[in-house]
Short mmCIF file of N, CA, C and O in Angstrom, two decimals:
data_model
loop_
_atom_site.label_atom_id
_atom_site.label_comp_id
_atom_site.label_asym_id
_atom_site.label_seq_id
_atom_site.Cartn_x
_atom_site.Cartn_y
_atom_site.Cartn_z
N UNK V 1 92.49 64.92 114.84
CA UNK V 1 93.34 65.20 113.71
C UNK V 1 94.26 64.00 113.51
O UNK V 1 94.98 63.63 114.44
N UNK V 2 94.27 63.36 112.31
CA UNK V 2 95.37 62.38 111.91
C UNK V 2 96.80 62.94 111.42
O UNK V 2 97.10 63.97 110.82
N UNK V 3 97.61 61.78 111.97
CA UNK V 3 98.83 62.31 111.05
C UNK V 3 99.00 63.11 109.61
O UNK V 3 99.87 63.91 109.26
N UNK V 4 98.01 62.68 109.02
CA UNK V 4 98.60 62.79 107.57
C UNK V 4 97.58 64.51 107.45
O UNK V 4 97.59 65.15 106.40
N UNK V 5 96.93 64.91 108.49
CA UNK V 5 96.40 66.40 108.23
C UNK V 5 97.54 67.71 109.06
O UNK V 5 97.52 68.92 109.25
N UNK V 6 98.55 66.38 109.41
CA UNK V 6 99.28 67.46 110.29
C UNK V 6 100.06 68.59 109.76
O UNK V 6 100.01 69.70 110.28
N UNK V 7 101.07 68.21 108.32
CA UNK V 7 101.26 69.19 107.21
C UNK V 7 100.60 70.09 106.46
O UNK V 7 101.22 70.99 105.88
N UNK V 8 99.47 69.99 106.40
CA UNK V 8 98.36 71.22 105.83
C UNK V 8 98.05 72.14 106.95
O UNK V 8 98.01 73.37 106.83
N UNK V 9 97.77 71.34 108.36
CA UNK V 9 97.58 72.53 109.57
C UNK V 9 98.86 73.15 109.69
O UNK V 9 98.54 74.33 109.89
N UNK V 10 100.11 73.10 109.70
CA UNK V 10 101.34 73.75 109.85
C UNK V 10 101.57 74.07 108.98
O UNK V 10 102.46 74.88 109.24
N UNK V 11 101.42 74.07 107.78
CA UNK V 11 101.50 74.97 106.32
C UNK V 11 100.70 76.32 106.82
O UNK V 11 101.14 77.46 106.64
N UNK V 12 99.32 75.98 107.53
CA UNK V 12 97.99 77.10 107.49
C UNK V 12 98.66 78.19 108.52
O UNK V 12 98.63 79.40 108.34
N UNK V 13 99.32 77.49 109.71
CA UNK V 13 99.51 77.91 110.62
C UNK V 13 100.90 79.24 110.46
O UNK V 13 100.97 80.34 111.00
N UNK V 14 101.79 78.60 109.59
CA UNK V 14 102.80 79.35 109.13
C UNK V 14 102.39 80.29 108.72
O UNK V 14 102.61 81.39 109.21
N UNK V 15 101.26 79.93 107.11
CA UNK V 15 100.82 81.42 106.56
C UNK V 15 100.44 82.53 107.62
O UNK V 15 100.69 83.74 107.56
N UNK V 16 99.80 81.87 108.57
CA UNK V 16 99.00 83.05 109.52
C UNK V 16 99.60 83.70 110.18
O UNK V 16 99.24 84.83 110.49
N UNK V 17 101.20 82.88 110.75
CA UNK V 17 102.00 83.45 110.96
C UNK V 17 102.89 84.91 110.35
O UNK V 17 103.22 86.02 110.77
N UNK V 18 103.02 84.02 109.01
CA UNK V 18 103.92 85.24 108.16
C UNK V 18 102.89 86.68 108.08
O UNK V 18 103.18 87.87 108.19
N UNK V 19 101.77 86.10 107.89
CA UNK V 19 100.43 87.56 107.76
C UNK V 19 100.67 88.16 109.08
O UNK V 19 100.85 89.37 109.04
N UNK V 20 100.71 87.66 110.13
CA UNK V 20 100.77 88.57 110.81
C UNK V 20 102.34 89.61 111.41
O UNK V 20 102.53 90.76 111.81
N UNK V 21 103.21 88.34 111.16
CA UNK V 21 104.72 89.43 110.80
C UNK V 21 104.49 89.89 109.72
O UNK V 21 105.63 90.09 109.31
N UNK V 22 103.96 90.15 109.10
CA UNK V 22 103.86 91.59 107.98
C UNK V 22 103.20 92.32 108.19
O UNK V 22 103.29 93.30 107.45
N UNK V 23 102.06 92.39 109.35
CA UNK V 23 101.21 93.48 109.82
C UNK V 23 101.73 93.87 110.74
O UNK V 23 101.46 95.06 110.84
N UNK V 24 102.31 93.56 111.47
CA UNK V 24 103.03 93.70 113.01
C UNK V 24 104.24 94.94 111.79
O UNK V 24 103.91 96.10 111.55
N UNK V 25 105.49 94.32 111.27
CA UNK V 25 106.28 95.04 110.52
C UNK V 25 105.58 96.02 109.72
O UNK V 25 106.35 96.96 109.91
N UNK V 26 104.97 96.34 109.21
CA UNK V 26 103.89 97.83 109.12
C UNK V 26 103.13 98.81 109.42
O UNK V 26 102.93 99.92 108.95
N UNK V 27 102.59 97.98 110.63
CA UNK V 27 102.53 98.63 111.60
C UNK V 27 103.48 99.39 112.25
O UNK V 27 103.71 100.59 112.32
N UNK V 28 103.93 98.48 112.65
CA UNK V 28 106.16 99.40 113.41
C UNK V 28 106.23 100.41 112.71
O UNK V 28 106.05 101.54 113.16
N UNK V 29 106.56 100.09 111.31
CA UNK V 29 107.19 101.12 110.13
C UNK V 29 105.93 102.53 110.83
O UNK V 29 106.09 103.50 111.58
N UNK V 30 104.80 101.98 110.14
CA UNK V 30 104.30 103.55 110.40
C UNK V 30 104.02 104.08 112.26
O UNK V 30 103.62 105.20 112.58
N UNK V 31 104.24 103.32 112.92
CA UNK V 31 104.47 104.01 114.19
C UNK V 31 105.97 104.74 114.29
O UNK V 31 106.10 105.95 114.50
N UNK V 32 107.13 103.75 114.10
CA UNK V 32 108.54 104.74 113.81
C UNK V 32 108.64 106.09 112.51
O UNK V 32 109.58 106.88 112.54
N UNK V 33 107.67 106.15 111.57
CA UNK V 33 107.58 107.14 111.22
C UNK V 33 106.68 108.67 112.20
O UNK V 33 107.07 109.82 112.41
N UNK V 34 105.53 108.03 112.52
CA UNK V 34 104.82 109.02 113.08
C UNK V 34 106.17 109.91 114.23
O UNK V 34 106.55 111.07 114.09
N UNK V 35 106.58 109.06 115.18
CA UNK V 35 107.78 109.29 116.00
C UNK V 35 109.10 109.88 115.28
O UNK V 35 110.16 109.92 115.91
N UNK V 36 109.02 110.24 114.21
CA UNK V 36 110.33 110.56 113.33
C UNK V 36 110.09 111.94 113.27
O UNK V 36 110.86 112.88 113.46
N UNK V 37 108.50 111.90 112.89
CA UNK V 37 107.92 113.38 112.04
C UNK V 37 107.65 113.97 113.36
O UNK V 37 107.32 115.15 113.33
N UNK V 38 107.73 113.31 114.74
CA UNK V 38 107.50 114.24 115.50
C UNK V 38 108.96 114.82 116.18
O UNK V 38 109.29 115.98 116.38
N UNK V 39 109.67 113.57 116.44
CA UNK V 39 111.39 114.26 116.64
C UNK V 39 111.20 115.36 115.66
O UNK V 39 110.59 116.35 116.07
N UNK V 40 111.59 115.34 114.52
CA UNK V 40 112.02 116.42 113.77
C UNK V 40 111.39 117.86 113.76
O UNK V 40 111.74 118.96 113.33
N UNK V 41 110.42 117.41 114.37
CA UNK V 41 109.47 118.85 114.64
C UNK V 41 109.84 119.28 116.08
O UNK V 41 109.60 120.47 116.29
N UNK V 42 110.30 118.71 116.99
CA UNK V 42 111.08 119.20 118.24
C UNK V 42 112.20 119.66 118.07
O UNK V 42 112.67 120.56 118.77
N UNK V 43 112.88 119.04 116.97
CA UNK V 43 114.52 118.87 116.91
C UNK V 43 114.30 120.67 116.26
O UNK V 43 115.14 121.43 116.74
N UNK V 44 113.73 121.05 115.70
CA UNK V 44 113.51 122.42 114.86
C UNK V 44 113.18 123.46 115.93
O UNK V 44 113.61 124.60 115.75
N UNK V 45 112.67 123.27 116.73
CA UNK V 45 111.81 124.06 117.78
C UNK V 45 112.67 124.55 118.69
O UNK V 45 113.07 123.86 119.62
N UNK V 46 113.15 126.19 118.46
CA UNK V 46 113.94 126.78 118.98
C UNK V 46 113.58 127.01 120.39
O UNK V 46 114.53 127.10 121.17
N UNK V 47 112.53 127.12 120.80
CA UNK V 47 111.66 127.31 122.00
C UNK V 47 112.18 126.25 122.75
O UNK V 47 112.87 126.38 123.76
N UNK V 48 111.87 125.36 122.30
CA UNK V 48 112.14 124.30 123.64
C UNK V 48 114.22 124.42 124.11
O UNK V 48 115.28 124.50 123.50
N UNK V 49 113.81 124.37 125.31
CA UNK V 49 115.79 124.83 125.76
C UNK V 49 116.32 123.81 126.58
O UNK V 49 117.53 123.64 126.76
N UNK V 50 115.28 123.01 127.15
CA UNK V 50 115.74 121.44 127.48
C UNK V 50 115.53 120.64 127.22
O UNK V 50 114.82 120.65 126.22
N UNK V 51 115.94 119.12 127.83
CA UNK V 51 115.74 118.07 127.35
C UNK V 51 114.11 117.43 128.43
O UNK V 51 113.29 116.58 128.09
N UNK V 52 114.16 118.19 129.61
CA UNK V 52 112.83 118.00 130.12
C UNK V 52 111.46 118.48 128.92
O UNK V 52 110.52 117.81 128.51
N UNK V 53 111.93 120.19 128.58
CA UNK V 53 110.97 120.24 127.42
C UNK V 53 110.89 119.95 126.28
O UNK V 53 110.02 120.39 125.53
N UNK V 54 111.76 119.19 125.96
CA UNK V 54 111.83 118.44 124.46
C UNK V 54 111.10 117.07 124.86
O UNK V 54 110.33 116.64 124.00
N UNK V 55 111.22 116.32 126.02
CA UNK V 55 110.48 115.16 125.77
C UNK V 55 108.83 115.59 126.60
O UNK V 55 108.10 114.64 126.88
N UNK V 56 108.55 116.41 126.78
CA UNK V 56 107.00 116.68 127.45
C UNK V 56 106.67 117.17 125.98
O UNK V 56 105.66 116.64 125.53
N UNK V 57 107.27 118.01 125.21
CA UNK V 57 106.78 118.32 123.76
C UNK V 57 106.34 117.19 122.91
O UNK V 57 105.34 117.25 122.19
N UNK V 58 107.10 116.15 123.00
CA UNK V 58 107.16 115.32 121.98
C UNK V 58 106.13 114.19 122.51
O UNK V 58 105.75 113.28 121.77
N UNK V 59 105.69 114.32 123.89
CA UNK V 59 104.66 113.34 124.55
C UNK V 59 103.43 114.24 123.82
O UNK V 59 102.76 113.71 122.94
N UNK V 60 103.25 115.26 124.12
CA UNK V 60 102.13 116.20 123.99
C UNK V 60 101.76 115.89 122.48
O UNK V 60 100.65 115.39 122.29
N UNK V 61 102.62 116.16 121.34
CA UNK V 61 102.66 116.19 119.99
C UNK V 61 102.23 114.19 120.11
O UNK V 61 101.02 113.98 120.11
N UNK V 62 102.80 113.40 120.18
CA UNK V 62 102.57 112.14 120.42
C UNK V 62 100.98 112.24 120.42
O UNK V 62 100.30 112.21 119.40
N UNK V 63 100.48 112.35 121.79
CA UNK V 63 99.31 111.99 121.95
C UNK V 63 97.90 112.81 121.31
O UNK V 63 96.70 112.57 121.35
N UNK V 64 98.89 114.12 120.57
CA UNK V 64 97.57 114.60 119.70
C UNK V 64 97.33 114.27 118.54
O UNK V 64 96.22 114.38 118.03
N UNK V 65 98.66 113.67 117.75
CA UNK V 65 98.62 112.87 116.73
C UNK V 65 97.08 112.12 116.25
O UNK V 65 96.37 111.72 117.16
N UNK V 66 96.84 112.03 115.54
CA UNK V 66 95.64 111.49 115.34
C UNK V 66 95.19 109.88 114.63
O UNK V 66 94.12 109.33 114.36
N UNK V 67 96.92 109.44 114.50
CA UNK V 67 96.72 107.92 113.99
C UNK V 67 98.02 107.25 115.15
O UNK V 67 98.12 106.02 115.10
N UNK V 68 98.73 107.80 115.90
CA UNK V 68 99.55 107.44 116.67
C UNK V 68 99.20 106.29 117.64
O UNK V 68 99.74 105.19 117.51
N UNK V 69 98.03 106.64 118.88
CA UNK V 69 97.89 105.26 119.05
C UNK V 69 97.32 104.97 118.62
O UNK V 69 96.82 104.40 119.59
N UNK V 70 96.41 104.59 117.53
CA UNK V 70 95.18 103.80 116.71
C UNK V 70 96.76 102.62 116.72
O UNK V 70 96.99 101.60 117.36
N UNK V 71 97.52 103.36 115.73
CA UNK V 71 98.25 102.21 115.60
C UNK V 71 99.16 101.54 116.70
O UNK V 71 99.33 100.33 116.77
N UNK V 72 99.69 102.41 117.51
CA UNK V 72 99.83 101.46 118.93
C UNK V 72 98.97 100.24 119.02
O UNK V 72 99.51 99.17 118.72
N UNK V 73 97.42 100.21 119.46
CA UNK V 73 96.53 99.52 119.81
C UNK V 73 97.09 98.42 118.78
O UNK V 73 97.78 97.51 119.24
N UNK V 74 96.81 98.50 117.25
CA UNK V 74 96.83 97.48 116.22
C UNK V 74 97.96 97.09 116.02
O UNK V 74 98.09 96.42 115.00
N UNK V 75 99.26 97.34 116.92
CA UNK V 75 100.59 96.88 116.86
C UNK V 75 100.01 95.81 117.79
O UNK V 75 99.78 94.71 117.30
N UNK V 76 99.76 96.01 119.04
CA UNK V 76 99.44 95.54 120.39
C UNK V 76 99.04 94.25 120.05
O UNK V 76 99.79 93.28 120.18
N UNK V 77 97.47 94.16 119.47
CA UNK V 77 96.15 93.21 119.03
C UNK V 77 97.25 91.93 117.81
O UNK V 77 97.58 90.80 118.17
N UNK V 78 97.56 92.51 116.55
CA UNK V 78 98.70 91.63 116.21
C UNK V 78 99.93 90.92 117.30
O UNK V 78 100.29 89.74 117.30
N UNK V 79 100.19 91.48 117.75
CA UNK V 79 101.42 90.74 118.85
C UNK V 79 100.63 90.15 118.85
O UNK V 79 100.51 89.31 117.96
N UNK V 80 99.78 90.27 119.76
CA UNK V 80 99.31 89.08 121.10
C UNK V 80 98.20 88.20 119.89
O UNK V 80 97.96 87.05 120.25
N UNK V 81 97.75 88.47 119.02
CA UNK V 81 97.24 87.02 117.81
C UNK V 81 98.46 86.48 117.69
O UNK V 81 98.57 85.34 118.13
N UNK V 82 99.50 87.04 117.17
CA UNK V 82 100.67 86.18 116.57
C UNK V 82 101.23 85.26 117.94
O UNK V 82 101.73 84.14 118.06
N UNK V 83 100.91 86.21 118.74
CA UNK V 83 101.44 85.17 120.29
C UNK V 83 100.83 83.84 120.24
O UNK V 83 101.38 82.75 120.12
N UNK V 84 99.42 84.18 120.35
CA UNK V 84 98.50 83.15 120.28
C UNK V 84 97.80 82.21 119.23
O UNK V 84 96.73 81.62 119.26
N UNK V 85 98.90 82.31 118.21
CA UNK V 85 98.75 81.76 117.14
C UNK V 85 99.09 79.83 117.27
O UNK V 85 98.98 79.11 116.28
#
């Protein structure tokens, strides 16, 4: 690589950057939602009378979720590209 290609590779490199802080930040968003809709469904739940069974509820509800970790994983896979960017 010559000097003068070094500004187009760090232009490229940036974009790929910013793409992936915007997938990473959308990802988040809809993982802190999934985790919102599930607080609030504990926070309602007269049944549960502790704080031991409020967070085994909210693991349980967590992991039956059905896009919860999909998007974990694709939070994960972005980090570590953007790491290795």
């Amino acid at each position: 690589m010559e000097l003068k290609d070094y500004p187009q590779a760090i232009a490229k490199l940036q974009a790929e950057v910013f793409d992936f802080d915007l997938i990473i930040e959308q990802t988040h968003a809809t993982v802190k939602q999934i985790e919102a809709e599930v607080d609030s469904t504990i926070a309602f739940d007269a049944a549960l009378r502790n704080d031991a069974q409020r967070k085994a509820k909210r693991q349980q509800l967590l992991d039956e979720h059905p896009n919860y970790w999909e998007q974990q994983e694709i939070l994960n896979q972005y980090r570590n590209k953007r790491e290795y960017c």
